[in-house]
XYZ file of C-alpha atoms in Angstrom:
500
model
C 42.963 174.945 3.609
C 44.815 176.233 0.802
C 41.502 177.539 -1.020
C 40.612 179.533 2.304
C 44.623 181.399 2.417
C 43.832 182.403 -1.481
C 40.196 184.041 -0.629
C 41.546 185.249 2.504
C 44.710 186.633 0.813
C 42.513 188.581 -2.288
C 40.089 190.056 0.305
C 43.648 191.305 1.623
C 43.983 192.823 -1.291
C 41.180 194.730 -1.991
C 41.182 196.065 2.042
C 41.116 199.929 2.034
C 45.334 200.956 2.823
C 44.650 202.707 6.294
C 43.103 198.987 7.376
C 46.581 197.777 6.759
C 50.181 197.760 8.401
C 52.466 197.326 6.132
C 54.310 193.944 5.987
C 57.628 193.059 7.473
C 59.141 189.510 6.827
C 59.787 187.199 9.940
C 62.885 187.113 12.159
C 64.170 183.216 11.129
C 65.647 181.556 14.481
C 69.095 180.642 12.685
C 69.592 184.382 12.073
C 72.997 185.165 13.594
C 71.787 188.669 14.628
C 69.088 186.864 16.919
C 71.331 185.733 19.773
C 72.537 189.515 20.151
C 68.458 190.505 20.590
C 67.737 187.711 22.833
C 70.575 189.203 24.954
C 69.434 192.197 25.300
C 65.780 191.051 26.514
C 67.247 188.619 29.113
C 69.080 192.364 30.251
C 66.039 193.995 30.590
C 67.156 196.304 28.459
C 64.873 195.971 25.355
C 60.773 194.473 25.577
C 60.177 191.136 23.955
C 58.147 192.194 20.819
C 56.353 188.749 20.987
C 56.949 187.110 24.723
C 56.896 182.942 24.046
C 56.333 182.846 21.123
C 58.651 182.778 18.193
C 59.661 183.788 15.544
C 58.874 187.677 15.516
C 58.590 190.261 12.658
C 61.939 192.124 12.026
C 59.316 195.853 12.191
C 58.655 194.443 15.759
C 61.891 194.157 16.822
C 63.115 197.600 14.721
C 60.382 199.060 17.238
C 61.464 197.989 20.357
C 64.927 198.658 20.211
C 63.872 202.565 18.938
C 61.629 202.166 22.142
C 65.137 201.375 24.245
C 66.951 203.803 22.560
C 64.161 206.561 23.096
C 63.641 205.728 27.151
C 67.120 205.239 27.607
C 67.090 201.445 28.563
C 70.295 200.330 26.612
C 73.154 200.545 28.098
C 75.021 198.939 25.529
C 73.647 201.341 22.750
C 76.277 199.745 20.203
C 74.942 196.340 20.064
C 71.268 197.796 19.627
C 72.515 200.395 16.869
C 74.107 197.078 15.614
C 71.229 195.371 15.715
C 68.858 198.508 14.195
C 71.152 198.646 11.126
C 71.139 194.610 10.484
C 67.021 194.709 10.069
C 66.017 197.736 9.551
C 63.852 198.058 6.509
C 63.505 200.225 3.398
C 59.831 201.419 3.732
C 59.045 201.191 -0.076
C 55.774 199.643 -0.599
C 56.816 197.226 -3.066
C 60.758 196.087 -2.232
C 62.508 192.598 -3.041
C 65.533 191.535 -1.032
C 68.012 189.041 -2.304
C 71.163 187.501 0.066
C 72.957 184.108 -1.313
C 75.352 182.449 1.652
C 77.577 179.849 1.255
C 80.567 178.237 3.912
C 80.222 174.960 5.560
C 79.526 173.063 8.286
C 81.537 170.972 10.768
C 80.213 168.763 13.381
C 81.275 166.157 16.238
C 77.521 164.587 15.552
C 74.762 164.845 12.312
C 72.135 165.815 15.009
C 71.439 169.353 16.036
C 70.633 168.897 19.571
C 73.920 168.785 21.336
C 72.049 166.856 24.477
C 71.410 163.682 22.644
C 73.941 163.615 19.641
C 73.755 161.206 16.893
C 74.924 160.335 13.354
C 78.725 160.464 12.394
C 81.049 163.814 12.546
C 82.039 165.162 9.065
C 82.523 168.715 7.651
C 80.104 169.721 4.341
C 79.248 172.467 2.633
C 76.543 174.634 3.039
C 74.737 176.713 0.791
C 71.233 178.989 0.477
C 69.596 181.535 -1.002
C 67.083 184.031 0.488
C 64.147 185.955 -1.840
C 62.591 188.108 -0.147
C 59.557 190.338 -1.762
C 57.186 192.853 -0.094
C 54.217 194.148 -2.148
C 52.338 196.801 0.796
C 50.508 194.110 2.890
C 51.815 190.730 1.480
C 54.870 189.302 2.113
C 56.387 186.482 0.597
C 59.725 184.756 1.653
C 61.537 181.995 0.392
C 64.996 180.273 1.430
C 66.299 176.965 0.103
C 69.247 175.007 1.072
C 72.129 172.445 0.290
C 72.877 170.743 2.953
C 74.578 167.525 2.710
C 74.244 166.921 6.252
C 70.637 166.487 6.493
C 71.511 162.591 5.452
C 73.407 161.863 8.308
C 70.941 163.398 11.144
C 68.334 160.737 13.037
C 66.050 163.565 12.842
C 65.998 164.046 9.005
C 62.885 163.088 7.724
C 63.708 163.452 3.879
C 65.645 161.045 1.517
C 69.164 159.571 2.692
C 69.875 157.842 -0.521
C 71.262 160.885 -2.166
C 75.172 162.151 -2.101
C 74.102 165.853 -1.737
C 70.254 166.918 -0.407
C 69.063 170.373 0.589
C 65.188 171.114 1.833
C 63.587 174.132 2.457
C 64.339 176.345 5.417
C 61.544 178.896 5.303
C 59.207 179.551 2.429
C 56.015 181.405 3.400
C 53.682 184.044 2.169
C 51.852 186.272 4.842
C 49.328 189.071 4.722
C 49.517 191.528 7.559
C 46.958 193.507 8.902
C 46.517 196.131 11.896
C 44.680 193.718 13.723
C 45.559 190.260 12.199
C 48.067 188.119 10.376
C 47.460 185.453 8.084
C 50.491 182.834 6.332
C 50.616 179.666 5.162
C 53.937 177.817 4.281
C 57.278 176.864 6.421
C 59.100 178.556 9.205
C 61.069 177.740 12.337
C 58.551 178.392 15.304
C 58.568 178.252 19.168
C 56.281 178.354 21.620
C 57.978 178.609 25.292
C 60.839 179.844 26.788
C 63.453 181.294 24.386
C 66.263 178.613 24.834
C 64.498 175.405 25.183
C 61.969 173.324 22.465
C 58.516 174.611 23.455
C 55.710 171.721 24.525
C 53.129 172.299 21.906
C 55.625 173.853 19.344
C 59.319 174.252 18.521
C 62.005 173.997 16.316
C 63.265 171.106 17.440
C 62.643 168.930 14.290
C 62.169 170.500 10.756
C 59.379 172.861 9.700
C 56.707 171.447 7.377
C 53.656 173.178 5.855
C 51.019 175.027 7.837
C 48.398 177.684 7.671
C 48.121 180.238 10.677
C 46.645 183.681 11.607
C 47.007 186.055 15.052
C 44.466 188.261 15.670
C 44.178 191.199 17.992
C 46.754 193.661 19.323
C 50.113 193.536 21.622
C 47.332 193.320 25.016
C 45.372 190.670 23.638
C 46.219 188.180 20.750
C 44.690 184.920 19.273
C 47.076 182.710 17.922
C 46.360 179.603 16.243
C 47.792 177.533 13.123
C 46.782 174.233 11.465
C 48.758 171.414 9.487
C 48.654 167.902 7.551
C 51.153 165.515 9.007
C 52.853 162.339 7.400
C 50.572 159.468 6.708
C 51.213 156.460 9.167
C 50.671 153.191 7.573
C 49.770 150.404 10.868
C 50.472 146.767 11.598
C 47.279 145.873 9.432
C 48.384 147.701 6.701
C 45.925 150.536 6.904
C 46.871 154.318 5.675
C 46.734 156.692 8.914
C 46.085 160.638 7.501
C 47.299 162.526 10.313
C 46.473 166.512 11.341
C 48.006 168.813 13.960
C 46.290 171.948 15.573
C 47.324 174.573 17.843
C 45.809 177.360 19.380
C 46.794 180.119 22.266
C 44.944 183.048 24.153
C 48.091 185.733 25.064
C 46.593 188.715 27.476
C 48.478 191.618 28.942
C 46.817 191.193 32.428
C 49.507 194.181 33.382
C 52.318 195.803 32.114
C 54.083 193.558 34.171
C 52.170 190.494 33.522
C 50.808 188.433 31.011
C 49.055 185.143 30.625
C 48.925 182.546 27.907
C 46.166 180.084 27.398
C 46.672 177.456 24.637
C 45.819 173.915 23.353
C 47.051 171.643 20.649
C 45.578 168.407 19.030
C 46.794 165.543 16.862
C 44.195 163.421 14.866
C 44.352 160.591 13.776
C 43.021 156.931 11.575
C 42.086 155.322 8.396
C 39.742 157.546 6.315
C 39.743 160.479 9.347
C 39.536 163.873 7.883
C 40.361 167.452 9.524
C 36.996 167.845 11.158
C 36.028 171.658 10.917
C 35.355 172.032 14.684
C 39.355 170.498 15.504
C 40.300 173.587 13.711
C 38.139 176.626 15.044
C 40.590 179.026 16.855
C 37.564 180.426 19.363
C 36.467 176.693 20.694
C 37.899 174.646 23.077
C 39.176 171.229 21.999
C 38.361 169.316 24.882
C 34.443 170.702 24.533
C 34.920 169.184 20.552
C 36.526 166.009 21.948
C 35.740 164.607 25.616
C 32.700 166.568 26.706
C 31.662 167.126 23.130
C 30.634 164.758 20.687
C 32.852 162.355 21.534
C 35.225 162.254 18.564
C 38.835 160.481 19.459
C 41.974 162.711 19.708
C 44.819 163.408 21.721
C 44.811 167.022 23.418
C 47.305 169.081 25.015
C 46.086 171.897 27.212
C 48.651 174.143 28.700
C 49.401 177.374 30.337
C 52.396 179.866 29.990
C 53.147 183.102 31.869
C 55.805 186.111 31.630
C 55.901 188.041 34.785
C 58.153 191.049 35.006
C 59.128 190.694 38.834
C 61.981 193.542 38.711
C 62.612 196.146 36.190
C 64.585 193.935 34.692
C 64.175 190.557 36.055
C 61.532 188.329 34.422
C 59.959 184.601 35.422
C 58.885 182.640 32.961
C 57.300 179.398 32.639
C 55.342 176.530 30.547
C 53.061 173.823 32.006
C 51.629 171.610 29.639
C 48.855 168.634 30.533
C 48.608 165.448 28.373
C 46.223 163.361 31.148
C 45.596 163.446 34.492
C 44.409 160.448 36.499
C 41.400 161.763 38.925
C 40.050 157.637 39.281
C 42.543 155.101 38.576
C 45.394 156.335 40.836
C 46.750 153.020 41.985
C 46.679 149.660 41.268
C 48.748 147.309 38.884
C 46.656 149.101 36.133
C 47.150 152.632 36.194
C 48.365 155.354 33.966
C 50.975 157.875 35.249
C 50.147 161.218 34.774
C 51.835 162.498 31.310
C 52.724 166.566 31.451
C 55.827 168.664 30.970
C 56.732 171.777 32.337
C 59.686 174.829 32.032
C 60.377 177.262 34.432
C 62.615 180.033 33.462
C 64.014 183.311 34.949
C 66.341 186.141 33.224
C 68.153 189.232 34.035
C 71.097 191.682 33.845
C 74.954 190.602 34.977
C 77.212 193.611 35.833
C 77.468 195.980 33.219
C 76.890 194.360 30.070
C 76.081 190.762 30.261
C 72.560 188.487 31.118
C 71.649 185.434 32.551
C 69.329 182.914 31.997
C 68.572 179.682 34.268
C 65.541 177.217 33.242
C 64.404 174.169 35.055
C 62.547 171.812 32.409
C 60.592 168.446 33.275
C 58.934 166.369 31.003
C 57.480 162.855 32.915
C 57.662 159.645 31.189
C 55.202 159.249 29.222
C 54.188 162.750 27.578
C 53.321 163.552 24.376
C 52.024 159.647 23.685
C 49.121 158.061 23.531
C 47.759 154.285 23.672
C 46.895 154.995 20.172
C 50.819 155.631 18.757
C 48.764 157.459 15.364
C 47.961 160.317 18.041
C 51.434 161.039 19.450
C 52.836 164.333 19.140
C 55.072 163.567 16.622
C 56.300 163.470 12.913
C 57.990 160.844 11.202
C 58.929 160.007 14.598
C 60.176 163.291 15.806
C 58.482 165.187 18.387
C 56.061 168.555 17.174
C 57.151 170.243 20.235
C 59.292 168.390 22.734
C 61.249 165.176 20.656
C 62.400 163.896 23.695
C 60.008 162.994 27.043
C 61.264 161.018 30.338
C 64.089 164.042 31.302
C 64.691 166.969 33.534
C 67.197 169.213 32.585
C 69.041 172.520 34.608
C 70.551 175.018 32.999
C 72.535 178.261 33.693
C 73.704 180.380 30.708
C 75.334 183.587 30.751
C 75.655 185.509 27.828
C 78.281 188.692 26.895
C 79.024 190.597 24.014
C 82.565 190.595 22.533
C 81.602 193.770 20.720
C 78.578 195.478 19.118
C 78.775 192.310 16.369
C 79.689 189.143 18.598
C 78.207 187.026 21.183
C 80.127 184.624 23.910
C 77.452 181.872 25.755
C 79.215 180.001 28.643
C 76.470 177.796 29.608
C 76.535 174.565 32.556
C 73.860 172.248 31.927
C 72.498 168.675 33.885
C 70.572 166.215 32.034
C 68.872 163.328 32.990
C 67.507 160.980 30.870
C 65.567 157.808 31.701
C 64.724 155.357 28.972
C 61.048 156.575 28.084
C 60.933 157.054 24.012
C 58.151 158.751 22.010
C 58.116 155.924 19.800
C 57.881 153.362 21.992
C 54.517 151.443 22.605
C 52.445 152.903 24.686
C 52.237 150.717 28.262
C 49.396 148.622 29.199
C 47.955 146.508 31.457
C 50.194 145.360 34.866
C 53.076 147.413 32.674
C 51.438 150.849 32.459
C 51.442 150.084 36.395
C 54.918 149.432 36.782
C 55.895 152.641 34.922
C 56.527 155.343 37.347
C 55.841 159.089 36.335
C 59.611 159.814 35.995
C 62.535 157.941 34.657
C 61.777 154.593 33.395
C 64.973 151.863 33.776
C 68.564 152.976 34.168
C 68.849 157.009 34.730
C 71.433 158.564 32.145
C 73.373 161.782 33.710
C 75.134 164.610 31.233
C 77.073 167.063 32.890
C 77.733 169.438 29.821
C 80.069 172.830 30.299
C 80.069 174.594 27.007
C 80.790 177.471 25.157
C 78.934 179.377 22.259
C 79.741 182.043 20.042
C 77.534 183.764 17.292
C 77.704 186.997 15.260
C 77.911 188.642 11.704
C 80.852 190.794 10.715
C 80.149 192.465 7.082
C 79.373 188.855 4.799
C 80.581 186.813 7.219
C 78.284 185.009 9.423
C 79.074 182.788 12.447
C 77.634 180.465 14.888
C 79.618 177.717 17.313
C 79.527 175.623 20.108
C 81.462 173.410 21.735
C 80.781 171.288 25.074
C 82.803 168.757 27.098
C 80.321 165.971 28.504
C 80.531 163.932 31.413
C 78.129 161.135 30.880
C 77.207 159.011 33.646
C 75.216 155.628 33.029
C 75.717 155.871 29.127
C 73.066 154.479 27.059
C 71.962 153.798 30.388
C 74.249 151.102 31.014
C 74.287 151.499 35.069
C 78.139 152.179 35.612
C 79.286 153.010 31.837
C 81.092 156.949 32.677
C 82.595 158.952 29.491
C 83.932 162.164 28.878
C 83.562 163.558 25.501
C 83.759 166.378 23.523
C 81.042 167.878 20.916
C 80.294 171.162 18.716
C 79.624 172.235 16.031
C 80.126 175.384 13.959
C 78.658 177.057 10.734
C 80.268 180.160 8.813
C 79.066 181.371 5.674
C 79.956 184.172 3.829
C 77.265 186.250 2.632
C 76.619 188.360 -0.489
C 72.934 190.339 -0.885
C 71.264 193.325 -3.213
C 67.989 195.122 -2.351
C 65.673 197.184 -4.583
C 61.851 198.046 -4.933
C 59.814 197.264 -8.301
């Protein structure tokens, strides 16, 4: 894989210039400007540069707020000049870009999902450096961290025997095209809904290594990216290699409308390589696997949409298909179906501020398989959706303070039945007894929060804090609790720019 980015990368290089668009590093989805944007697309007031999918290029996103600005969409024309100042470029053709943070971190709970907290509470330091270079076409990004509090989350995959650990938040190099992108290294990504872990992809868990491309133009675009996951060693003692591959079809179908067509794979066994036709963006898996030749692996196949109902009122929405039972349908030996699914709709609020509600379901036993090598997961945490067995409602509304800071009152209901990603896969009379939805004792959160994010000069912000009411805990039929949880980082910032 790594051979392929280096040939790809030189022909790149050699490409006459008016082939090219010149380069523009990615949006990361911790930037503290990002909230502001996302704002302003739930309004209606600027286009999504990349609907679904994230993250975006900060050119995109430059672009359409000049679009907003030039067709008089804004109303709020201060947090989009805001926002045009914060990423807009220098256009030399060779620049470097250099901003070192540092602050800290407190938390009620090591885990970043406030929905199912873990670990202890503690404050830490936090500390990382950004290198940025662009060289025409090419762009190549790099961020490491210290982060002490990586050891205390369930979800960290690295070392926990070490008094101070840091990992890599983004490193990536990426050669951009007219018609087609190419990287290979680390970055936060979603596919889905903005707000909620995508079901083939998200950010949920931390980024590892992978090689993708997008081909074709903002009507019609080919997505698809490629990775090595953690070896699984099994009961007999046998060394599992592991591969993950994702692919999606995103058409315009209208100005209005557009559709998204995707699938993703995970392989999986002793001695199994990444068989070439598991990795071709322009087949479909399930002709390489079921109706093909037969080879075993677990496939995803899902649908997405973004319909722009109003002027500024859009439905979105994710279904995602893991099996369906068309024989055995009944009986002390069947399956229940395994899928997930988000609904989502945005708009404008009065004047100034958006809403956003989402409906997500994801039934009990998504995202495994009977062979636990082939879940969707790494190191035990999920490659899209880490969590399965759930429904979730929320309402968020979201209002700027002032052209630099962002208030999120959100209202949220959980509930969580005791189906686990990790957990053997049912058999027998027991896959029978599972039903589709909510396996054992239901758990109920009832979560009113608050969040706030911005950047004023070097100082960068982002909080929340939620009071819980938790019915059934740990699903413990009658166990009620009422708890609070948040969590805030501020760093202060300090960066130079130049060109070489």
């Amino acid at each position: 894989m790594r051979s392929r980015l280096g040939r790809l990368v030189v022909v790149a290089s050699v490409l006459p210039t008016r082939l090219l668009a010149q380069a523009s590093p990615y949006v990361p989805l911790d930037d503290p400007h990002l909230p502001a944007f996302e704002h302003l697309v739930a309004r209606g007031d600027v286009l999504d540069p990349s609907p679904l999918v994230r993250p975006f290029r900060r050119a995109d996103a430059v672009r359409m707020l000049d679009s907003a600005l030039a067709e008089s969409r804004a109303r709020d024309t201060g947090l989009v000049n805001a926002l045009r100042q914060a990423w807009t470029e220098d256009r030399d053709e060779a620049r470097w870009e250099v901003l070192g943070r540092a602050g800290f971190e407190a938390y009620s709970h090591a885990r970043r999902d406030p929905l199912h907290p873990g670990g202890p509470d503690g404050i830490r330091p936090y500390l990382d450096l950004g290198l940025e270079a662009v060289f025409e076409n090419l762009v190549l990004a790099t961020r490491p961290a210290i982060e002490p509090r990586l050891i205390r989350d369930p979800d960290w995959p690295g070392r926990r025997d070490l008094d101070v650990t840091g990992r890599q938040v983004e490193g990536y190099i990426s050669a951009q095209f007219k018609y087609a992108r190419l990287y290979y290294g680390e970055m936060d990504q979603n596919w889905g809904p903005v707000g909620l872990p995508g079901i083939p992809v998200s950010d949920y868990g931390y980024p590892h290594p992978r090689f993708g491309l997008e081909i074709g133009s903002e009507r019609f675009r080919l997505s698809a990216q490629a990775s090595t996951l953690e070896d699984v060693t099994d009961t007999a003692g046998q060394v599992n290699h592991r591969y993950f591959f994702a692919h999606r079809l995103d058409a315009g179908i209208s100005r209005r409308f557009r559709l998204g067509l995707w699938e993703a794979v995970v392989l999986g066994g002793p001695g199994r390589s990444f068989d070439a036709r598991y990795r071709n963006p322009v087949t479909l898996l399930l002709l390489a696997n079921e109706y093909g030749l037969g080879d075993k692996g677990n496939i995803l196949v899902g649908v997405d949409f973004s319909w722009r109902i109003a002027d500024r009122t859009t439905l979105m929405g994710q279904f995602g298909l893991d099996d369906f039972q068309y024989r055995n349908t009944s009986g002390p030996t069947r399956i229940p179906n395994r899928y997930a699914f988000t609904v989502m709709g945005t708009g404008p609020l009065l004047s100034r501020m958006a809403w956003r509600a989402a409906y997500t379901q994801a039934s009990s036993l998504a995202f495994r398989a009977q062979n636990p090598i082939e879940n969707f997961t790494d190191q035990g945490v999920g490659l899209g959706r880490s969590l399965a067995d759930n429904d979730q409602l929320t309402l968020r509304i979201t209002a700027p303070l002032s052209p630099r800071w962002l208030i999120a009152p959100e209202l949220t209901l959980l509930r969580q039945g005791e189906g686990d990603l990790n957990s053997p896969f049912p058999t027998g009379t027991a896959a029978g007894a599972t039903p589709t939805l909510f396996i054992g004792t239901r758990e109920r959160t009832w979560r009113a929060a608050l969040g706030l994010s911005g950047q004023q000069g070097p100082l960068a912000l982002t909080a929340d804090a939620g009071l819980h009411y938790i019915q059934n805990e740990d699903h413990v039929a009658g166990r009620t609790r009422t708890r609070f949880l948040g969590r805030v980082r501020a760093t202060v910032g300090l960066g130079r720019k130049g060109h070489f």
